């Protein structure tokens, strides 16, 4: 049985048994918080549980490394929508120790891309369109610095409201311990 068929079979029972009822909430986060975190599988349940969050409490946005890579990319757009349209009034950027983005090597990914059949012509077209794939695929050397950079990108964004505190944290993916890197309330008072 395929993974998709397994999911669809489970979903049919989930809906018919009304298991969804215990998860029902509104689109507005009860704790008025939006979180940007890494897509690491260890954080799927650990992160919300370590923060005492339930379904409906927060908006969670995930990407590789919890990185705000572009000030006008989809991550910032999603955070702005959460703040302006969905009543979030605080933001947390939460990276994690032992993050794969700290070990990523663009050359290895590009090798794998080529081995999947993407041609040199395609890569050249991308390059001459102004995209530096090695830079685009790069990771980071320090999770602390990456979190600080993402927080600063949001705090200094021309469309981001100054009233909204942006916190930076790092979670231990083994035990859920959170370390505060940037206290958004202190930035508010400065």
PDB file of C-alpha atoms in Angstrom:
ATOM      1  CA  UNK A   1       0.000   0.000   0.000  1.00  0.00           C
ATOM      2  CA  UNK A   2       1.322   3.469  -0.868  1.00  0.00           C
ATOM      3  CA  UNK A   3       1.842   6.147   1.767  1.00  0.00           C
ATOM      4  CA  UNK A   4      -0.858   8.268   0.135  1.00  0.00           C
ATOM      5  CA  UNK A   5      -3.392   5.430   0.167  1.00  0.00           C
ATOM      6  CA  UNK A   6      -2.556   4.747   3.808  1.00  0.00           C
ATOM      7  CA  UNK A   7      -3.179   8.427   4.601  1.00  0.00           C
ATOM      8  CA  UNK A   8      -6.462   8.504   2.668  1.00  0.00           C
ATOM      9  CA  UNK A   9      -7.715   5.317   4.342  1.00  0.00           C
ATOM     10  CA  UNK A  10      -6.906   6.709   7.784  1.00  0.00           C
ATOM     11  CA  UNK A  11      -8.482  10.058   6.901  1.00  0.00           C
ATOM     12  CA  UNK A  12     -11.735   8.435   5.862  1.00  0.00           C
ATOM     13  CA  UNK A  13     -12.016   6.810   9.303  1.00  0.00           C
ATOM     14  CA  UNK A  14     -10.859  10.020  11.036  1.00  0.00           C
ATOM     15  CA  UNK A  15     -13.694  11.986   9.439  1.00  0.00           C
ATOM     16  CA  UNK A  16     -16.398   9.318   9.755  1.00  0.00           C
ATOM     17  CA  UNK A  17     -15.544   8.764  13.459  1.00  0.00           C
ATOM     18  CA  UNK A  18     -15.607  12.551  13.999  1.00  0.00           C
ATOM     19  CA  UNK A  19     -12.111  12.451  15.516  1.00  0.00           C
ATOM     20  CA  UNK A  20     -11.649  15.979  14.168  1.00  0.00           C
ATOM     21  CA  UNK A  21     -13.978  17.421  16.787  1.00  0.00           C
ATOM     22  CA  UNK A  22     -11.277  17.581  19.488  1.00  0.00           C
ATOM     23  CA  UNK A  23      -9.157  19.767  17.165  1.00  0.00           C
ATOM     24  CA  UNK A  24     -11.804  22.289  16.149  1.00  0.00           C
ATOM     25  CA  UNK A  25     -10.887  25.927  16.658  1.00  0.00           C
ATOM     26  CA  UNK A  26     -10.981  29.209  14.748  1.00  0.00           C
ATOM     27  CA  UNK A  27      -8.418  30.641  12.352  1.00  0.00           C
ATOM     28  CA  UNK A  28      -7.397  33.211  14.969  1.00  0.00           C
ATOM     29  CA  UNK A  29      -4.611  32.135  17.346  1.00  0.00           C
ATOM     30  CA  UNK A  30      -5.840  32.093  20.959  1.00  0.00           C
ATOM     31  CA  UNK A  31      -2.419  33.093  22.305  1.00  0.00           C
ATOM     32  CA  UNK A  32      -2.031  35.723  19.560  1.00  0.00           C
ATOM     33  CA  UNK A  33       1.382  34.363  18.628  1.00  0.00           C
ATOM     34  CA  UNK A  34       3.018  33.362  15.353  1.00  0.00           C
ATOM     35  CA  UNK A  35       6.013  31.021  15.378  1.00  0.00           C
ATOM     36  CA  UNK A  36       8.594  30.480  12.670  1.00  0.00           C
ATOM     37  CA  UNK A  37      10.319  27.164  13.300  1.00  0.00           C
ATOM     38  CA  UNK A  38      12.322  24.578  11.460  1.00  0.00           C
ATOM     39  CA  UNK A  39      10.669  21.749   9.552  1.00  0.00           C
ATOM     40  CA  UNK A  40      12.774  19.181  11.451  1.00  0.00           C
ATOM     41  CA  UNK A  41      10.700  16.067  12.179  1.00  0.00           C
ATOM     42  CA  UNK A  42      11.793  16.049  15.814  1.00  0.00           C
ATOM     43  CA  UNK A  43       9.910  19.300  16.393  1.00  0.00           C
ATOM     44  CA  UNK A  44       6.501  18.365  15.000  1.00  0.00           C
ATOM     45  CA  UNK A  45       5.096  17.458  18.410  1.00  0.00           C
ATOM     46  CA  UNK A  46       7.983  18.370  20.712  1.00  0.00           C
ATOM     47  CA  UNK A  47       7.941  22.120  19.999  1.00  0.00           C
ATOM     48  CA  UNK A  48       4.261  22.778  20.779  1.00  0.00           C
ATOM     49  CA  UNK A  49       4.315  20.486  23.816  1.00  0.00           C
ATOM     50  CA  UNK A  50       7.475  22.109  25.177  1.00  0.00           C
ATOM     51  CA  UNK A  51       5.705  25.487  24.979  1.00  0.00           C
ATOM     52  CA  UNK A  52       2.365  24.285  26.389  1.00  0.00           C
ATOM     53  CA  UNK A  53       0.604  24.975  23.094  1.00  0.00           C
ATOM     54  CA  UNK A  54      -2.557  23.310  21.902  1.00  0.00           C
ATOM     55  CA  UNK A  55      -4.282  23.285  18.549  1.00  0.00           C
ATOM     56  CA  UNK A  56      -5.612  26.785  17.917  1.00  0.00           C
ATOM     57  CA  UNK A  57      -3.156  28.591  20.203  1.00  0.00           C
ATOM     58  CA  UNK A  58      -0.653  29.810  17.595  1.00  0.00           C
ATOM     59  CA  UNK A  59       0.144  30.124  13.929  1.00  0.00           C
ATOM     60  CA  UNK A  60       3.161  27.963  13.055  1.00  0.00           C
ATOM     61  CA  UNK A  61       5.197  28.569   9.915  1.00  0.00           C
ATOM     62  CA  UNK A  62       7.922  26.064   9.085  1.00  0.00           C
ATOM     63  CA  UNK A  63      10.851  26.027   6.714  1.00  0.00           C
ATOM     64  CA  UNK A  64      14.355  24.593   6.563  1.00  0.00           C
ATOM     65  CA  UNK A  65      16.280  26.227   9.410  1.00  0.00           C
ATOM     66  CA  UNK A  66      13.617  28.681  10.631  1.00  0.00           C
ATOM     67  CA  UNK A  67      15.281  31.226   8.360  1.00  0.00           C
ATOM     68  CA  UNK A  68      13.900  34.520   7.094  1.00  0.00           C
ATOM     69  CA  UNK A  69      15.932  34.352   3.897  1.00  0.00           C
ATOM     70  CA  UNK A  70      14.286  37.180   1.968  1.00  0.00           C
ATOM     71  CA  UNK A  71      12.541  40.261   3.355  1.00  0.00           C
ATOM     72  CA  UNK A  72       9.810  39.982   0.723  1.00  0.00           C
ATOM     73  CA  UNK A  73       9.550  36.188   0.549  1.00  0.00           C
ATOM     74  CA  UNK A  74       6.686  33.921   1.554  1.00  0.00           C
ATOM     75  CA  UNK A  75       7.844  33.611   5.180  1.00  0.00           C
ATOM     76  CA  UNK A  76       7.633  37.353   5.847  1.00  0.00           C
ATOM     77  CA  UNK A  77       4.366  37.556   3.910  1.00  0.00           C
ATOM     78  CA  UNK A  78       2.889  34.811   6.104  1.00  0.00           C
ATOM     79  CA  UNK A  79       4.044  36.536   9.291  1.00  0.00           C
ATOM     80  CA  UNK A  80       2.597  39.852   8.125  1.00  0.00           C
ATOM     81  CA  UNK A  81      -0.733  38.162   7.334  1.00  0.00           C
ATOM     82  CA  UNK A  82      -0.735  36.582  10.806  1.00  0.00           C
ATOM     83  CA  UNK A  83      -0.102  39.974  12.410  1.00  0.00           C
ATOM     84  CA  UNK A  84      -2.370  42.182  10.299  1.00  0.00           C
ATOM     85  CA  UNK A  85      -5.213  39.773   9.512  1.00  0.00           C
ATOM     86  CA  UNK A  86      -5.199  37.054  12.159  1.00  0.00           C
ATOM     87  CA  UNK A  87      -4.564  39.062  15.331  1.00  0.00           C
ATOM     88  CA  UNK A  88      -1.106  37.763  16.198  1.00  0.00           C
ATOM     89  CA  UNK A  89       0.696  40.336  18.284  1.00  0.00           C
ATOM     90  CA  UNK A  90       3.964  38.543  19.045  1.00  0.00           C
ATOM     91  CA  UNK A  91       6.422  36.564  16.913  1.00  0.00           C
ATOM     92  CA  UNK A  92       8.877  33.835  17.905  1.00  0.00           C
ATOM     93  CA  UNK A  93      11.676  32.663  15.633  1.00  0.00           C
ATOM     94  CA  UNK A  94      12.708  29.257  16.971  1.00  0.00           C
ATOM     95  CA  UNK A  95      15.768  27.520  15.605  1.00  0.00           C
ATOM     96  CA  UNK A  96      17.167  24.308  17.039  1.00  0.00           C
ATOM     97  CA  UNK A  97      20.449  22.743  17.935  1.00  0.00           C
ATOM     98  CA  UNK A  98      21.786  20.064  15.578  1.00  0.00           C
ATOM     99  CA  UNK A  99      19.984  21.669  12.640  1.00  0.00           C
ATOM    100  CA  UNK A 100      20.677  20.212   9.218  1.00  0.00           C
ATOM    101  CA  UNK A 101      20.913  23.725   7.756  1.00  0.00           C
ATOM    102  CA  UNK A 102      24.085  24.158   9.788  1.00  0.00           C
ATOM    103  CA  UNK A 103      25.655  21.291   7.881  1.00  0.00           C
ATOM    104  CA  UNK A 104      24.206  21.841   4.425  1.00  0.00           C
ATOM    105  CA  UNK A 105      26.589  22.118   1.503  1.00  0.00           C
ATOM    106  CA  UNK A 106      25.244  23.731  -1.650  1.00  0.00           C
ATOM    107  CA  UNK A 107      27.688  21.830  -3.883  1.00  0.00           C
ATOM    108  CA  UNK A 108      26.345  18.489  -2.640  1.00  0.00           C
ATOM    109  CA  UNK A 109      22.759  19.529  -3.283  1.00  0.00           C
ATOM    110  CA  UNK A 110      23.638  20.800  -6.746  1.00  0.00           C
ATOM    111  CA  UNK A 111      25.358  17.473  -7.474  1.00  0.00           C
ATOM    112  CA  UNK A 112      22.166  15.643  -6.447  1.00  0.00           C
ATOM    113  CA  UNK A 113      20.070  18.018  -8.550  1.00  0.00           C
ATOM    114  CA  UNK A 114      22.215  17.233 -11.585  1.00  0.00           C
ATOM    115  CA  UNK A 115      22.064  13.497 -10.866  1.00  0.00           C
ATOM    116  CA  UNK A 116      18.248  13.762 -11.015  1.00  0.00           C
ATOM    117  CA  UNK A 117      18.521  15.005 -14.581  1.00  0.00           C
ATOM    118  CA  UNK A 118      18.558  18.791 -14.269  1.00  0.00           C
ATOM    119  CA  UNK A 119      20.794  19.945 -17.105  1.00  0.00           C
ATOM    120  CA  UNK A 120      23.725  22.338 -17.063  1.00  0.00           C
ATOM    121  CA  UNK A 121      21.717  24.455 -19.524  1.00  0.00           C
ATOM    122  CA  UNK A 122      18.938  24.810 -16.954  1.00  0.00           C
ATOM    123  CA  UNK A 123      21.432  25.696 -14.228  1.00  0.00           C
ATOM    124  CA  UNK A 124      23.062  28.244 -16.545  1.00  0.00           C
ATOM    125  CA  UNK A 125      19.693  29.802 -17.348  1.00  0.00           C
ATOM    126  CA  UNK A 126      18.998  30.150 -13.626  1.00  0.00           C
ATOM    127  CA  UNK A 127      22.447  31.670 -13.054  1.00  0.00           C
ATOM    128  CA  UNK A 128      22.049  34.182 -15.898  1.00  0.00           C
ATOM    129  CA  UNK A 129      18.603  35.079 -14.581  1.00  0.00           C
ATOM    130  CA  UNK A 130      20.357  36.472 -11.525  1.00  0.00           C
ATOM    131  CA  UNK A 131      19.982  33.559  -9.126  1.00  0.00           C
ATOM    132  CA  UNK A 132      23.104  32.438  -7.296  1.00  0.00           C
ATOM    133  CA  UNK A 133      22.104  28.855  -6.472  1.00  0.00           C
ATOM    134  CA  UNK A 134      25.059  28.297  -4.130  1.00  0.00           C
ATOM    135  CA  UNK A 135      24.028  31.315  -2.101  1.00  0.00           C
ATOM    136  CA  UNK A 136      20.330  30.389  -2.276  1.00  0.00           C
ATOM    137  CA  UNK A 137      21.025  26.858  -1.021  1.00  0.00           C
ATOM    138  CA  UNK A 138      23.479  27.866   1.705  1.00  0.00           C
ATOM    139  CA  UNK A 139      22.896  27.092   5.337  1.00  0.00           C
ATOM    140  CA  UNK A 140      24.392  28.794   8.350  1.00  0.00           C
ATOM    141  CA  UNK A 141      27.419  28.408  10.587  1.00  0.00           C
ATOM    142  CA  UNK A 142      25.738  29.313  13.873  1.00  0.00           C
ATOM    143  CA  UNK A 143      22.126  28.681  14.825  1.00  0.00           C
ATOM    144  CA  UNK A 144      22.338  31.559  17.316  1.00  0.00           C
ATOM    145  CA  UNK A 145      23.464  34.003  14.619  1.00  0.00           C
ATOM    146  CA  UNK A 146      20.850  32.675  12.203  1.00  0.00           C
ATOM    147  CA  UNK A 147      18.048  33.227  14.734  1.00  0.00           C
ATOM    148  CA  UNK A 148      19.333  36.733  15.531  1.00  0.00           C
ATOM    149  CA  UNK A 149      19.519  37.579  11.829  1.00  0.00           C
ATOM    150  CA  UNK A 150      15.939  36.411  11.206  1.00  0.00           C
ATOM    151  CA  UNK A 151      14.699  38.386  14.226  1.00  0.00           C
ATOM    152  CA  UNK A 152      16.521  41.526  13.044  1.00  0.00           C
ATOM    153  CA  UNK A 153      15.145  41.123   9.519  1.00  0.00           C
ATOM    154  CA  UNK A 154      11.615  41.180  10.926  1.00  0.00           C
ATOM    155  CA  UNK A 155      12.260  43.974  13.437  1.00  0.00           C
ATOM    156  CA  UNK A 156      13.724  46.195  10.723  1.00  0.00           C
ATOM    157  CA  UNK A 157      11.230  45.350   8.002  1.00  0.00           C
ATOM    158  CA  UNK A 158       9.518  48.468   6.627  1.00  0.00           C
ATOM    159  CA  UNK A 159       6.059  46.828   6.764  1.00  0.00           C
ATOM    160  CA  UNK A 160       6.435  45.187  10.180  1.00  0.00           C
ATOM    161  CA  UNK A 161       4.723  47.018  13.056  1.00  0.00           C
ATOM    162  CA  UNK A 162       7.137  48.282  15.723  1.00  0.00           C
ATOM    163  CA  UNK A 163       4.606  47.410  18.476  1.00  0.00           C
ATOM    164  CA  UNK A 164       5.034  43.660  17.818  1.00  0.00           C
ATOM    165  CA  UNK A 165       7.822  42.027  19.818  1.00  0.00           C
ATOM    166  CA  UNK A 166       9.957  39.486  17.956  1.00  0.00           C
ATOM    167  CA  UNK A 167      11.619  36.868  20.143  1.00  0.00           C
ATOM    168  CA  UNK A 168      14.414  34.522  19.172  1.00  0.00           C
ATOM    169  CA  UNK A 169      14.786  31.105  20.764  1.00  0.00           C
ATOM    170  CA  UNK A 170      16.646  27.856  20.226  1.00  0.00           C
ATOM    171  CA  UNK A 171      15.130  24.531  21.191  1.00  0.00           C
ATOM    172  CA  UNK A 172      17.020  21.387  22.073  1.00  0.00           C
ATOM    173  CA  UNK A 173      15.479  18.691  19.818  1.00  0.00           C
ATOM    174  CA  UNK A 174      16.373  15.993  22.336  1.00  0.00           C
ATOM    175  CA  UNK A 175      14.548  17.315  25.407  1.00  0.00           C
ATOM    176  CA  UNK A 176      12.591  20.429  24.365  1.00  0.00           C
ATOM    177  CA  UNK A 177      14.565  22.910  26.481  1.00  0.00           C
ATOM    178  CA  UNK A 178      14.250  26.457  25.143  1.00  0.00           C
ATOM    179  CA  UNK A 179      17.092  28.974  25.274  1.00  0.00           C
ATOM    180  CA  UNK A 180      16.192  32.639  24.853  1.00  0.00           C
ATOM    181  CA  UNK A 181      18.494  34.333  22.332  1.00  0.00           C
ATOM    182  CA  UNK A 182      16.545  37.568  21.720  1.00  0.00           C
ATOM    183  CA  UNK A 183      14.032  38.953  24.189  1.00  0.00           C
ATOM    184  CA  UNK A 184      11.572  40.868  22.029  1.00  0.00           C
ATOM    185  CA  UNK A 185      10.234  42.771  25.020  1.00  0.00           C
ATOM    186  CA  UNK A 186      13.639  44.356  25.624  1.00  0.00           C
ATOM    187  CA  UNK A 187      13.756  45.559  22.008  1.00  0.00           C
ATOM    188  CA  UNK A 188      10.325  47.101  22.540  1.00  0.00           C
ATOM    189  CA  UNK A 189      11.611  49.241  25.439  1.00  0.00           C
ATOM    190  CA  UNK A 190      14.691  50.538  23.616  1.00  0.00           C
TER     191      UNK A 190
END
